PDB file of C-alpha atoms in Angstrom:
ATOM      1  CA  MET A   1     -12.363  -1.507  14.476  1.00 52.00           C
ATOM      2  CA  ARG A   2     -14.794   0.976  15.694  1.00 58.00           C
ATOM      3  CA  GLY A   3     -13.501   3.333  18.682  1.00 64.00           C
ATOM      4  CA  GLN A   4      -9.873   2.662  17.921  1.00 61.00           C
ATOM      5  CA  LYS A   5      -7.345   4.802  16.399  1.00 64.00           C
ATOM      6  CA  SER A   6      -6.715   3.800  12.959  1.00 64.00           C
ATOM      7  CA  PHE A   7      -4.513   4.858  10.278  1.00 59.00           C
ATOM      8  CA  SER A   8      -5.941   2.715   7.408  1.00 59.00           C
ATOM      9  CA  GLU A   9      -7.267   4.083   4.317  1.00 56.00           C
ATOM     10  CA  HIS A  10      -9.641   2.410   1.784  1.00 53.00           C
ATOM     11  CA  ASP A  11      -7.294   1.645  -1.134  1.00 56.00           C
ATOM     12  CA  ARG A  12      -4.621  -1.195  -1.737  1.00 69.00           C
ATOM     13  CA  THR A  13      -1.186  -0.342  -3.067  1.00 76.00           C
ATOM     14  CA  ILE A  14       1.651  -2.226  -4.055  1.00 76.00           C
ATOM     15  CA  TRP A  15       4.743  -0.540  -4.252  1.00 78.00           C
ATOM     16  CA  THR A  16       8.065  -1.619  -6.434  1.00 81.00           C
ATOM     17  CA  ASN A  17      11.101  -0.261  -7.501  1.00 81.00           C
ATOM     18  CA  TYR A  18       9.718   0.576 -10.876  1.00 84.00           C
ATOM     19  CA  PHE A  19       5.958   1.261 -10.492  1.00 82.00           C
ATOM     20  CA  ARG A  20       3.105   1.653  -7.971  1.00 83.00           C
ATOM     21  CA  ILE A  21      -0.236  -0.447  -8.529  1.00 78.00           C
ATOM     22  CA  TYR A  22      -3.107   0.740  -6.867  1.00 74.00           C
ATOM     23  CA  THR A  23      -7.159   0.121  -6.620  1.00 72.00           C
ATOM     24  CA  GLY A  24      -9.878   0.946  -4.176  1.00 62.00           C
ATOM     25  CA  ASP A  25     -11.552  -2.420  -4.473  1.00 59.00           C
ATOM     26  CA  SER A  26      -9.166  -5.396  -3.963  1.00 61.00           C
ATOM     27  CA  ILE A  27      -5.593  -6.256  -4.933  1.00 62.00           C
ATOM     28  CA  ASN A  28      -6.990 -10.029  -6.113  1.00 68.00           C
ATOM     29  CA  HIS A  29      -8.439  -9.007  -9.258  1.00 68.00           C
ATOM     30  CA  PHE A  30      -8.009 -12.284 -10.848  1.00 75.00           C
ATOM     31  CA  ASN A  31      -8.099 -16.021  -9.857  1.00 80.00           C
ATOM     32  CA  SER A  32      -5.846 -18.622 -10.901  1.00 85.00           C
ATOM     33  CA  LYS A  33      -7.824 -19.216 -14.287  1.00 88.00           C
ATOM     34  CA  GLY A  34      -7.600 -15.569 -15.216  1.00 81.00           C
ATOM     35  CA  GLU A  35     -11.214 -15.040 -14.394  1.00 83.00           C
ATOM     36  CA  LYS A  36     -12.018 -11.538 -12.743  1.00 77.00           C
ATOM     37  CA  ILE A  37     -13.307 -12.144  -9.103  1.00 78.00           C
ATOM     38  CA  THR A  38     -13.970  -8.439  -8.129  1.00 75.00           C
ATOM     39  CA  LYS A  39     -16.375  -5.782  -8.594  1.00 72.00           C
ATOM     40  CA  GLY A  40     -13.496  -3.208  -9.137  1.00 67.00           C
ATOM     41  CA  HIS A  41     -13.397  -1.955 -12.637  1.00 66.00           C
ATOM     42  CA  GLU A  42      -9.708  -0.904 -13.000  1.00 70.00           C
ATOM     43  CA  ILE A  43      -6.098  -1.537 -11.848  1.00 72.00           C
ATOM     44  CA  GLN A  44      -4.106   1.302 -12.121  1.00 78.00           C
ATOM     45  CA  LEU A  45      -0.149   1.234 -12.816  1.00 81.00           C
ATOM     46  CA  SER A  46       2.150   4.499 -12.109  1.00 87.00           C
ATOM     47  CA  SER A  47       5.513   4.455 -13.540  1.00 91.00           C
ATOM     48  CA  HIS A  48       8.209   6.033 -11.115  1.00 88.00           C
ATOM     49  CA  LEU A  49       9.825   7.285 -14.538  1.00 91.00           C
ATOM     50  CA  LYS A  50       7.146  10.040 -14.531  1.00 91.00           C
ATOM     51  CA  ASN A  51       8.493  12.693 -11.697  1.00 91.00           C
ATOM     52  CA  GLU A  52       4.910  13.172 -10.458  1.00 90.00           C
ATOM     53  CA  ASN A  53       4.272   9.637  -9.890  1.00 88.00           C
ATOM     54  CA  SER A  54       7.704   9.177  -8.304  1.00 90.00           C
ATOM     55  CA  LYS A  55       6.772  11.917  -5.913  1.00 90.00           C
ATOM     56  CA  VAL A  56       3.531  10.535  -4.782  1.00 88.00           C
ATOM     57  CA  SER A  57       5.064   7.119  -4.110  1.00 87.00           C
ATOM     58  CA  ASN A  58       7.771   8.784  -1.909  1.00 90.00           C
ATOM     59  CA  LYS A  59       5.281  10.615   0.232  1.00 91.00           C
ATOM     60  CA  LEU A  60       3.398   7.334   0.515  1.00 87.00           C
ATOM     61  CA  ILE A  61       6.516   5.943   1.722  1.00 90.00           C
ATOM     62  CA  GLU A  62       6.814   8.749   4.267  1.00 93.00           C
ATOM     63  CA  ASP A  63       3.199   8.659   5.484  1.00 90.00           C
ATOM     64  CA  ILE A  64       3.623   4.785   6.117  1.00 88.00           C
ATOM     65  CA  GLN A  65       6.742   5.288   8.008  1.00 94.00           C
ATOM     66  CA  ALA A  66       5.270   8.139  10.012  1.00 93.00           C
ATOM     67  CA  ASN A  67       2.484   5.748  10.757  1.00 90.00           C
ATOM     68  CA  ILE A  68       5.053   2.969  12.011  1.00 92.00           C
ATOM     69  CA  ASN A  69       6.733   5.544  13.968  1.00 94.00           C
ATOM     70  CA  THR A  70       3.368   6.779  15.746  1.00 92.00           C
ATOM     71  CA  LEU A  71       2.368   3.200  16.449  1.00 91.00           C
ATOM     72  CA  GLY A  72       5.411   2.274  18.101  1.00 91.00           C
ATOM     73  CA  GLY A  73       7.099  -0.118  15.435  1.00 90.00           C
ATOM     74  CA  LYS A  74       7.823  -3.859  16.650  1.00 89.00           C
ATOM     75  CA  ASP A  75       6.202  -3.110  19.764  1.00 90.00           C
ATOM     76  CA  SER A  76       2.758  -2.210  18.459  1.00 88.00           C
ATOM     77  CA  GLU A  77       0.025  -4.680  18.212  1.00 86.00           C
ATOM     78  CA  GLN A  78      -1.180  -3.046  15.354  1.00 85.00           C
ATOM     79  CA  ILE A  79       1.910  -4.001  13.204  1.00 87.00           C
ATOM     80  CA  LYS A  80       2.080  -7.580  12.348  1.00 85.00           C
ATOM     81  CA  GLY A  81       4.544  -9.092  10.183  1.00 87.00           C
ATOM     82  CA  ASP A  82       8.234 -10.336   9.789  1.00 91.00           C
ATOM     83  CA  TYR A  83       9.756  -6.419   9.878  1.00 92.00           C
ATOM     84  CA  ILE A  84      11.986  -7.046   7.323  1.00 91.00           C
ATOM     85  CA  SER A  85      12.084  -4.261   4.860  1.00 90.00           C
ATOM     86  CA  GLY A  86      14.748  -2.417   2.706  1.00 88.00           C
ATOM     87  CA  ILE A  87      12.606   0.712   2.918  1.00 89.00           C
ATOM     88  CA  LEU A  88      10.650   1.086   6.181  1.00 91.00           C
ATOM     89  CA  LYS A  89      12.121   1.041   9.750  1.00 94.00           C
ATOM     90  CA  PHE A  90      10.427  -0.953  12.674  1.00 92.00           C
TER      91      PHE A  90
END
């Protein structure tokens, strides 16, 4: 929102125990029929087995946690959800 402090970035990331999926366009690249539904050209996967990818993923988690802390966790109007996470603390 214009005029509001924001920690958002223009990329979409899914983090798992094994790899990180990231893209700048959309997480939903395909519909239920397998048809491409985005203008994005790539989906990138980074395995945590490669040390550099693991470091980047850990830094991502640290940055998200810092944003949660700054925004006030569960008391923030900018954080929505069930607050259940084995990684992040609300």
